[in-house]
PDB file of N, CA and C in Angstrom:
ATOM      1  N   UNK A   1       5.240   5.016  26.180  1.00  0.00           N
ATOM      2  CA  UNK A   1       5.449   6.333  26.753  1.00  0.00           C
ATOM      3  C   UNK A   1       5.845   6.233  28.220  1.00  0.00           C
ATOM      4  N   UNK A   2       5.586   5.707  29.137  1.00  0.00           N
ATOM      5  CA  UNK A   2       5.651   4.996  30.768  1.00  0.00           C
ATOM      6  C   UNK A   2       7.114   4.821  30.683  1.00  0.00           C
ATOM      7  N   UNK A   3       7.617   3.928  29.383  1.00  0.00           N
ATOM      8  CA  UNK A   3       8.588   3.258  29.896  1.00  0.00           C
ATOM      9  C   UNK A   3      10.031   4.866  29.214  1.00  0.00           C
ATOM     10  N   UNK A   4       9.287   5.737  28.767  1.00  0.00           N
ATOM     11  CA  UNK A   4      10.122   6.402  28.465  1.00  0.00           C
ATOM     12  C   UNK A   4      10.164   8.059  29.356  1.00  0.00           C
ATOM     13  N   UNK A   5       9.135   8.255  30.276  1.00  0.00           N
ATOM     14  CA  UNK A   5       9.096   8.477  31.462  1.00  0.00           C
ATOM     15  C   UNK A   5       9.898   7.884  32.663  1.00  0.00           C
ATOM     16  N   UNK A   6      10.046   6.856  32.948  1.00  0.00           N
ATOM     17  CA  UNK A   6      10.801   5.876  33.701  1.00  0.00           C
ATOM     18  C   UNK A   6      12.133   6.007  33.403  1.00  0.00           C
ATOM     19  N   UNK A   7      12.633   6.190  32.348  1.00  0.00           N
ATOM     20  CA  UNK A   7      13.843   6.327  32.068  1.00  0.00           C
ATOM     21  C   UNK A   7      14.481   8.075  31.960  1.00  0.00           C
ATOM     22  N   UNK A   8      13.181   8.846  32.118  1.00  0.00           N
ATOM     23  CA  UNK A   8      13.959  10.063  32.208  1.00  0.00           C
ATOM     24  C   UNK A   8      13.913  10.437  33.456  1.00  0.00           C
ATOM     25  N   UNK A   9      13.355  10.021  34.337  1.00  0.00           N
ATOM     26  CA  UNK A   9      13.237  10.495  35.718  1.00  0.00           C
ATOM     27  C   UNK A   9      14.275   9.699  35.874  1.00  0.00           C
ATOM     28  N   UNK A  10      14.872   8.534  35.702  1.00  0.00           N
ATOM     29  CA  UNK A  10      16.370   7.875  36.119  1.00  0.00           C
ATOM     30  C   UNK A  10      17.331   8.802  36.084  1.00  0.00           C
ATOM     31  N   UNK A  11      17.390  10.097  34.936  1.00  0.00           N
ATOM     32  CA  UNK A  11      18.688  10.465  34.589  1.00  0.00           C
ATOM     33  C   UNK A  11      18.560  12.526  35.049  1.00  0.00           C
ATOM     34  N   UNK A  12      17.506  12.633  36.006  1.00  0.00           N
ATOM     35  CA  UNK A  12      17.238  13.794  36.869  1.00  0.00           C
ATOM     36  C   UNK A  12      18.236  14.241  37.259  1.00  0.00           C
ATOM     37  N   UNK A  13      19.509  13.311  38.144  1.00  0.00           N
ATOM     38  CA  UNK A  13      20.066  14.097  39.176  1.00  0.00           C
ATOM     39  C   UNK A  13      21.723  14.492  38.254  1.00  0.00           C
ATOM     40  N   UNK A  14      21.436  14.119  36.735  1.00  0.00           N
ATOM     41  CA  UNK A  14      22.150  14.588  35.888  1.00  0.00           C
ATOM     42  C   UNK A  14      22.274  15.898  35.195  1.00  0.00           C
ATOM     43  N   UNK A  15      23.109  16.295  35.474  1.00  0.00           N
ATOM     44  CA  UNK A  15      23.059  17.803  35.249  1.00  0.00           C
ATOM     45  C   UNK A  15      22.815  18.397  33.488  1.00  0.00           C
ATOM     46  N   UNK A  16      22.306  19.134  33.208  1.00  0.00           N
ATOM     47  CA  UNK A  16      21.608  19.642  31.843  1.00  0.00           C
ATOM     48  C   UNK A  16      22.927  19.464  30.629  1.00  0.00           C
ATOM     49  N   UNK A  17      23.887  20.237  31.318  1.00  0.00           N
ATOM     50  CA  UNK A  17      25.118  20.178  29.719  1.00  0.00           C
ATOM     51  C   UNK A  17      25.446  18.816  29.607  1.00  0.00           C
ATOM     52  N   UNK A  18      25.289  17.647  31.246  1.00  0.00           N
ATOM     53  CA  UNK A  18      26.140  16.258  30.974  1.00  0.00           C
ATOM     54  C   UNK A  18      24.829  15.469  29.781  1.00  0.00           C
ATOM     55  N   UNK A  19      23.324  15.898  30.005  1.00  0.00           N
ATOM     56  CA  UNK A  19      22.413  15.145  29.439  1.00  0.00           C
ATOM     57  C   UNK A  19      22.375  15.672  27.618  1.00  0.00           C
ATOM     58  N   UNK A  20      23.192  16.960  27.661  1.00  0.00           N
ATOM     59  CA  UNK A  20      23.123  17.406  26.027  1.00  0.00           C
ATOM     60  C   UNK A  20      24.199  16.503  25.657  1.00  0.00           C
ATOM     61  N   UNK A  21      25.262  16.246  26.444  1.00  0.00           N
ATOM     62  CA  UNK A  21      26.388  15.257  25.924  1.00  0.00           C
ATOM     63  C   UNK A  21      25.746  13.803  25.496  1.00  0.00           C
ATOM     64  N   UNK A  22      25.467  13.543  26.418  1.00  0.00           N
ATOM     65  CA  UNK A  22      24.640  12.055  26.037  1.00  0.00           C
ATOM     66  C   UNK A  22      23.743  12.278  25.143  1.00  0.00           C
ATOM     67  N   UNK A  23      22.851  13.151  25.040  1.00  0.00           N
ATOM     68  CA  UNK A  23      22.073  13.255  23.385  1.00  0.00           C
ATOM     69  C   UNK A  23      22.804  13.433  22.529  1.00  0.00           C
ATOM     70  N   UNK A  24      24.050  13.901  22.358  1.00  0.00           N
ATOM     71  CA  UNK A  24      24.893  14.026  21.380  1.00  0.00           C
ATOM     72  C   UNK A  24      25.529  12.372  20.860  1.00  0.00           C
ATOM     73  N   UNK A  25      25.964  12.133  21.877  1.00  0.00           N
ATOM     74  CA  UNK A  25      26.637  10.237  21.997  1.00  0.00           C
ATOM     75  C   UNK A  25      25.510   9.646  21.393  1.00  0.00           C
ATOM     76  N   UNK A  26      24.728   9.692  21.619  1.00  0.00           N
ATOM     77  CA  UNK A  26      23.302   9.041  21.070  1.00  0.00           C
ATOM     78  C   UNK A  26      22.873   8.996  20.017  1.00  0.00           C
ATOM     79  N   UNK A  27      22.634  10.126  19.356  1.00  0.00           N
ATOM     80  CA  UNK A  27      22.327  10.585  18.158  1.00  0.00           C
ATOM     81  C   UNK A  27      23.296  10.051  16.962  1.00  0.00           C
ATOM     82  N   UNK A  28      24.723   9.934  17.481  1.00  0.00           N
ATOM     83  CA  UNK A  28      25.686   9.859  16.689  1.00  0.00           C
ATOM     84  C   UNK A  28      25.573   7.978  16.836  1.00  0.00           C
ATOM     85  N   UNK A  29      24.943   7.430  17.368  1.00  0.00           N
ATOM     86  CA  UNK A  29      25.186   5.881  17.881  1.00  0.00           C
ATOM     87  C   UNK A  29      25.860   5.404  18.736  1.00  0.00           C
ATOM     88  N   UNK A  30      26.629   5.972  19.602  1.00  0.00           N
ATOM     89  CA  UNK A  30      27.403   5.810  20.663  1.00  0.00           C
ATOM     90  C   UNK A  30      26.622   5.390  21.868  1.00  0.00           C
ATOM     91  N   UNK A  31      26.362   4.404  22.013  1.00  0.00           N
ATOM     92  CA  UNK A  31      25.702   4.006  23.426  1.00  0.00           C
ATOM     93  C   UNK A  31      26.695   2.814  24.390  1.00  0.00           C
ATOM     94  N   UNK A  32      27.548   2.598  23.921  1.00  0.00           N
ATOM     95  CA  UNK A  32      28.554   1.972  25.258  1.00  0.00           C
ATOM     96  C   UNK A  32      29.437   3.029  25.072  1.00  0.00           C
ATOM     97  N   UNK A  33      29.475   3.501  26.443  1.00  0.00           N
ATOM     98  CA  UNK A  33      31.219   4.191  26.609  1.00  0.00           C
ATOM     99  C   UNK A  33      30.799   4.066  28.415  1.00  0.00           C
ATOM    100  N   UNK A  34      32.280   4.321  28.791  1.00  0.00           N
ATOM    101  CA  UNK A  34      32.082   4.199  30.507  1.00  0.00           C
ATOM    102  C   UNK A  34      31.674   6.027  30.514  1.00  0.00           C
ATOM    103  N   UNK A  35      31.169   5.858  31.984  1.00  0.00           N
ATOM    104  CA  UNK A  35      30.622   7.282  32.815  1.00  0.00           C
ATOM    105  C   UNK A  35      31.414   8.599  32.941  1.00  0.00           C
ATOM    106  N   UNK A  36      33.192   8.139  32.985  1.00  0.00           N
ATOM    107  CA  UNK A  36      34.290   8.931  33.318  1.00  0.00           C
ATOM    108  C   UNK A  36      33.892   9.719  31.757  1.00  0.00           C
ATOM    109  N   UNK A  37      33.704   9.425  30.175  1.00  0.00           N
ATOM    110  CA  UNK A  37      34.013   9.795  29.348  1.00  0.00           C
ATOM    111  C   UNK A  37      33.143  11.194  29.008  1.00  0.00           C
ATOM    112  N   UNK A  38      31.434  11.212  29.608  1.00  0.00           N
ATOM    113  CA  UNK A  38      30.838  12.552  30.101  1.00  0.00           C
ATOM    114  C   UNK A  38      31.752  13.676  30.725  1.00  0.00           C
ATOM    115  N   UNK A  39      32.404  13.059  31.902  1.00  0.00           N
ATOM    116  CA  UNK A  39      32.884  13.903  32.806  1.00  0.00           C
ATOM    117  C   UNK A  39      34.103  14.852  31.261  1.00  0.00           C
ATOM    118  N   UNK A  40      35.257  13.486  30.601  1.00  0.00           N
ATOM    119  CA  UNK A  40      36.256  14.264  29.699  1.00  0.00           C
ATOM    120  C   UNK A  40      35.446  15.274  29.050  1.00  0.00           C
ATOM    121  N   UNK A  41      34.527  15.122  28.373  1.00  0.00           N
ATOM    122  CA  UNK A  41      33.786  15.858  27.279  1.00  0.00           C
ATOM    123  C   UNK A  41      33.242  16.967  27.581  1.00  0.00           C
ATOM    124  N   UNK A  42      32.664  17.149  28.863  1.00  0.00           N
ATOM    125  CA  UNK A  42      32.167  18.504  29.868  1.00  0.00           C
ATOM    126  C   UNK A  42      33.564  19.370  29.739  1.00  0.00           C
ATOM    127  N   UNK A  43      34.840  18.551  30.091  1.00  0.00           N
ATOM    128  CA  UNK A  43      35.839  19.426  30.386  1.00  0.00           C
ATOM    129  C   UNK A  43      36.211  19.932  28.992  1.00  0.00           C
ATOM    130  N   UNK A  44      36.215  19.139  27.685  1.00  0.00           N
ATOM    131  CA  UNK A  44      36.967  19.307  27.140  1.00  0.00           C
ATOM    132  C   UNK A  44      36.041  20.844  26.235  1.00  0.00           C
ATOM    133  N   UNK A  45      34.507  20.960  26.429  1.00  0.00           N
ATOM    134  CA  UNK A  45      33.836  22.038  26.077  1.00  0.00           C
ATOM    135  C   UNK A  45      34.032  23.475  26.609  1.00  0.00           C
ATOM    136  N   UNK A  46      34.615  23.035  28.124  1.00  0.00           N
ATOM    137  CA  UNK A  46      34.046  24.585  28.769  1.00  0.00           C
ATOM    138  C   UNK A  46      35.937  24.775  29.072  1.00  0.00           C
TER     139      UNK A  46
END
């Protein structure tokens, strides 16, 4: 539980719709992609 505390306070200064994206990437198994590809996916929603 610590170590999964530790890792959400890492990802704080991330804004709420970029962290639903990454639960989405996640869920689906997607855990390598570069940082820029959040930013496409924000745009490509709103």
């Amino acid at each position: 539980m610590a170590d999964k505390t530790k890792s959400m306070s890492h990802v704080k200064h991330v804004p709420k719709d970029a962290q639903v994206i990454m639960s989405i990437m996640k869920d689906m198994g997607i855990t390598d992609y570069e940082p820029k590809v959040i930013n496409q996916l924000l745009e490509f929603t709103y």
